[in-house]
C-alpha positions as MATLAB code, in Angstrom:
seq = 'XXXXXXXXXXXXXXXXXXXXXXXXXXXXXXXXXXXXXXXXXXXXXXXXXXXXXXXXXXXXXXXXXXXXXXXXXXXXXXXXXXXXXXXXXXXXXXXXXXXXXXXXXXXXXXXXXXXXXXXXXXXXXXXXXXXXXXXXXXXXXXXXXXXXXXXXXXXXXXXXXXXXXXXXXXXXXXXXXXXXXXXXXXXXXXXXXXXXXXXXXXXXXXXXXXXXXXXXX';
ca = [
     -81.029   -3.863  125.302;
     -81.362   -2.180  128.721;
     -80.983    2.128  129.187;
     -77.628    1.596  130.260;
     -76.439   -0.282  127.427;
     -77.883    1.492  125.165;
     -75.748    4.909  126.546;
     -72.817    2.904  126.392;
     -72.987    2.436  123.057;
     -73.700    5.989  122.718;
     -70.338    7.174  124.951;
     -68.092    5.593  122.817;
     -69.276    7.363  119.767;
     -69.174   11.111  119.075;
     -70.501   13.124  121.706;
     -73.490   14.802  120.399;
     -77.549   14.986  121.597;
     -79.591   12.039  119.465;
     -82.650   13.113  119.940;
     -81.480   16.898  118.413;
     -79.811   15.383  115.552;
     -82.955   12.905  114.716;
     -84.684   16.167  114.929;
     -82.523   18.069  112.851;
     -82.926   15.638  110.124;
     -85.955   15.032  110.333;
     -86.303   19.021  109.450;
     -84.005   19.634  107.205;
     -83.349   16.119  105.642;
     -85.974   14.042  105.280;
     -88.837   16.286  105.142;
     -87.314   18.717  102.345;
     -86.201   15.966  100.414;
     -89.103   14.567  100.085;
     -90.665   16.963   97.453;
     -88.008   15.693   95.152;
     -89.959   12.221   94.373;
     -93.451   14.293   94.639;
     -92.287   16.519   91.488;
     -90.585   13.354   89.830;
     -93.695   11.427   90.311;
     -95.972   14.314   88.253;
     -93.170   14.542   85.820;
     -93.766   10.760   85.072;
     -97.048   11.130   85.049;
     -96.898   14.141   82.422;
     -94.515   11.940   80.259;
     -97.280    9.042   80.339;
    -100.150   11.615   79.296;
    -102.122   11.280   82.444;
    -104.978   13.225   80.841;
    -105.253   10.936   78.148;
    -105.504    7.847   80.071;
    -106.714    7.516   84.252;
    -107.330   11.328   83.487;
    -109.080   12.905   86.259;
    -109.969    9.872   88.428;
    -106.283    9.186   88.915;
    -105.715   13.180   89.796;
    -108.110   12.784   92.426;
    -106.517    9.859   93.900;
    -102.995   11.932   94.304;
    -104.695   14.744   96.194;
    -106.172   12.394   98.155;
    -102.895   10.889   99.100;
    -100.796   14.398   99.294;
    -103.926   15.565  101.776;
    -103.125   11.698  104.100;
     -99.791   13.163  104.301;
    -100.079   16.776  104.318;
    -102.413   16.843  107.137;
    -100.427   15.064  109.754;
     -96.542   16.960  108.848;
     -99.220   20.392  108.964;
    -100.537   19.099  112.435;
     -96.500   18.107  113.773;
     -94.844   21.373  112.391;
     -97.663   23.126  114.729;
     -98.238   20.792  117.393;
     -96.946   18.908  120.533;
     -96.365   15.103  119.557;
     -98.741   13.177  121.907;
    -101.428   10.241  121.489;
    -104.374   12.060  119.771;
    -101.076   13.329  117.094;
     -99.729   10.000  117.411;
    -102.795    7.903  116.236;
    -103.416   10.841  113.180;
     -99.899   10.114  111.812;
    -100.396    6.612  112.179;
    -103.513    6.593  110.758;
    -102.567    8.905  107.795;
     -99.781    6.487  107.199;
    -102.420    3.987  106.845;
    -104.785    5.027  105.047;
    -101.988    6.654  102.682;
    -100.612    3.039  102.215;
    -104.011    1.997  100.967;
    -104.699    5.016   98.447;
    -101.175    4.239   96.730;
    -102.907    0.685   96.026;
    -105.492    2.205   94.645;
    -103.844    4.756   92.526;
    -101.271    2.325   90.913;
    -104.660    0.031   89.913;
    -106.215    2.812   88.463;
    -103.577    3.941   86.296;
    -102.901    0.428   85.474;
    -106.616   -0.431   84.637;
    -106.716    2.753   82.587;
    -103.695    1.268   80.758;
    -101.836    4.650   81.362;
     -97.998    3.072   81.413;
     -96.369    3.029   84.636;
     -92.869    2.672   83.927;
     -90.475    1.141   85.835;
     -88.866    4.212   86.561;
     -92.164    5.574   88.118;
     -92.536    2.200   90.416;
     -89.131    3.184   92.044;
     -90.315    6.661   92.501;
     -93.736    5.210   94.309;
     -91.268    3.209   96.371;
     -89.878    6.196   98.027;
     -93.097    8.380   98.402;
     -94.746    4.801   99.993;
     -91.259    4.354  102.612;
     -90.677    7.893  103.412;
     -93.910    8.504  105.942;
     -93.206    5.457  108.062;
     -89.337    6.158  107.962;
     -90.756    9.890  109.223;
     -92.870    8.387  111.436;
     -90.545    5.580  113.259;
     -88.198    8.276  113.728;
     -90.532   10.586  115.290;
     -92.024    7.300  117.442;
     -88.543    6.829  118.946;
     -88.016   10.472  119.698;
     -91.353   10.535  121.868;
     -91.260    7.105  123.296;
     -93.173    8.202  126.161;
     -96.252    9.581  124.075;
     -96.028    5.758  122.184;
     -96.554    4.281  125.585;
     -99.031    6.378  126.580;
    -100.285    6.208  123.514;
    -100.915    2.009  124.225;
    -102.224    2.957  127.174;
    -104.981    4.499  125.931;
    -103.906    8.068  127.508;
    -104.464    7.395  130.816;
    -102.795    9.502  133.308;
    -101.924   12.359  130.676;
    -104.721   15.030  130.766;
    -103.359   16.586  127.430;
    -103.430   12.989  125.356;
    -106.503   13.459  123.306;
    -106.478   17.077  122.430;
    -103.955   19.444  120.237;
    -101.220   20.893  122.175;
     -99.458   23.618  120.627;
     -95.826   23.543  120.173;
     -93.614   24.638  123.881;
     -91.054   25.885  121.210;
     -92.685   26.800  118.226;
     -90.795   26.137  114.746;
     -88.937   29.565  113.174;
     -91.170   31.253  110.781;
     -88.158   31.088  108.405;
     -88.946   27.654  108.567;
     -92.491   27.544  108.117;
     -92.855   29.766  105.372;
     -89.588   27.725  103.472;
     -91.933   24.842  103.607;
     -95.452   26.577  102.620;
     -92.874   27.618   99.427;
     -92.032   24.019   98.933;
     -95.608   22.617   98.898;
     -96.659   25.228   96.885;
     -94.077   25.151   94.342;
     -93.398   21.236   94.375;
     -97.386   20.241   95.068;
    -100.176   22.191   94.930;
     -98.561   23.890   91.730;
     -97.872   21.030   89.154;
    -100.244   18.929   90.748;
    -102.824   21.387   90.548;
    -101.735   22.317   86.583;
    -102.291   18.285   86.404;
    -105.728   18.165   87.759;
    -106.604   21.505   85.537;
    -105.215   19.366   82.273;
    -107.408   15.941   83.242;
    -110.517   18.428   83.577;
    -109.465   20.307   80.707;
    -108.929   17.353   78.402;
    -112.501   15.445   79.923;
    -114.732   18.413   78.678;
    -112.709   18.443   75.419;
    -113.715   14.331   75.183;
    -116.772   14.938   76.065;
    -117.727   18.008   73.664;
    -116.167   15.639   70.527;
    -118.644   12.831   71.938;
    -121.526   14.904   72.334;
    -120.574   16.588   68.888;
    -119.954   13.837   66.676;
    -123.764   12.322   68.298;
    -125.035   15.061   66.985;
    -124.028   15.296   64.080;
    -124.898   11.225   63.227;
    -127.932   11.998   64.447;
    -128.480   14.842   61.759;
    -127.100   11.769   59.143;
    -129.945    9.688   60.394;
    -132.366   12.077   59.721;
];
């Protein structure tokens, strides 16, 4: 489909800026709503006594993921989108992918149940950074070129390039209350419970060694 198509199709339609609106919900849609499946997921994995089962191992794993994710939206709400950004998201995405694999083995192998329920929830955590990220790719279809191109001819395409118009700090600090609230809290409370509930394990075990040793005597 050629540019002048493509703004045909957009004239007979309602007469409003794409690229604002992508934006807009890309701010205020998408990334908000995505905390919603975070705090299900660590529901589900309360319900399935994570602690008892993958226990710490598995905790691990979902910080790793939330810090594949975390660092590239941290690095677009502050920065210009441009090659070096570019090939972090995509690589976060990535390598994000590849952690979920992990984590739903481990939990698995652990025989820690994951319920169907849970599966769906994974489906939208696993489909919401590349639907993020295709958006953002066809709002800065110039940086994606130049991002093929290796850079060349763009003197800012391998550094960090802060933002021409920053993000309100209304904004900012809305999200910082989301992550901490809907991720670093309950996540955190779930790493603290795994740890919690290893020592306990592990005192009992070293205990009840102990005391068959005494027996033996």
């Amino acid at each position: 489909m050629s540019r002048g198509q493509a703004a045909e199709i957009s004239a007979t339609g309602v007469g409003v800026d794409v690229g604002d609106v992508t934006t807009r919900y890309l701010l205020y849609g998408l990334l908000p709503s995505w905390f919603v499946p975070g705090l299900a997921d660590w529901v589900m994995h309360r319900r399935t006594r994570i602690e008892e089962t993958a226990g710490t191992k598995e905790s691990l794993i979902h910080s790793l993921m939330m810090a594949e994710v975390g660092i590239p939206i941290a690095l677009t709400l502050r920065y210009e989108v441009n090659p070096l950004l570019l090939s972090v998201q995509l690589g976060g995405a990535a390598v994000h992918e590849a952690t979920a694999l992990w984590d739903v083995r481990t939990a698995v192998e652990s025989d820690r149940e994951v319920k169907p329920l849970e599966q769906h929830i994974h489906s939208f955590l696993e489909s919401l950074p590349f639907g993020a990220l295709a958006a953002l790719m066809c709002l800065h279809a110039d940086q994606v070129k130049a991002l093929l191109r290796g850079g060349r001819g763009h003197p800012d395409a391998w550094r960090l390039v802060p933002r021409r118009r920053p993000l309100s700090p209304g904004y900012v600090a809305g999200i910082a209350a989301a992550v901490g609230g809907c991720v670093l809290l309950p996540y955190g409370e779930e790493l603290l419970r795994c740890v919690r509930t290893a020592r306990r394990d592990r005192k009992r075990a070293d205990d009840r060694a102990k005391w068959l040793a005494r027996k033996g005597r």
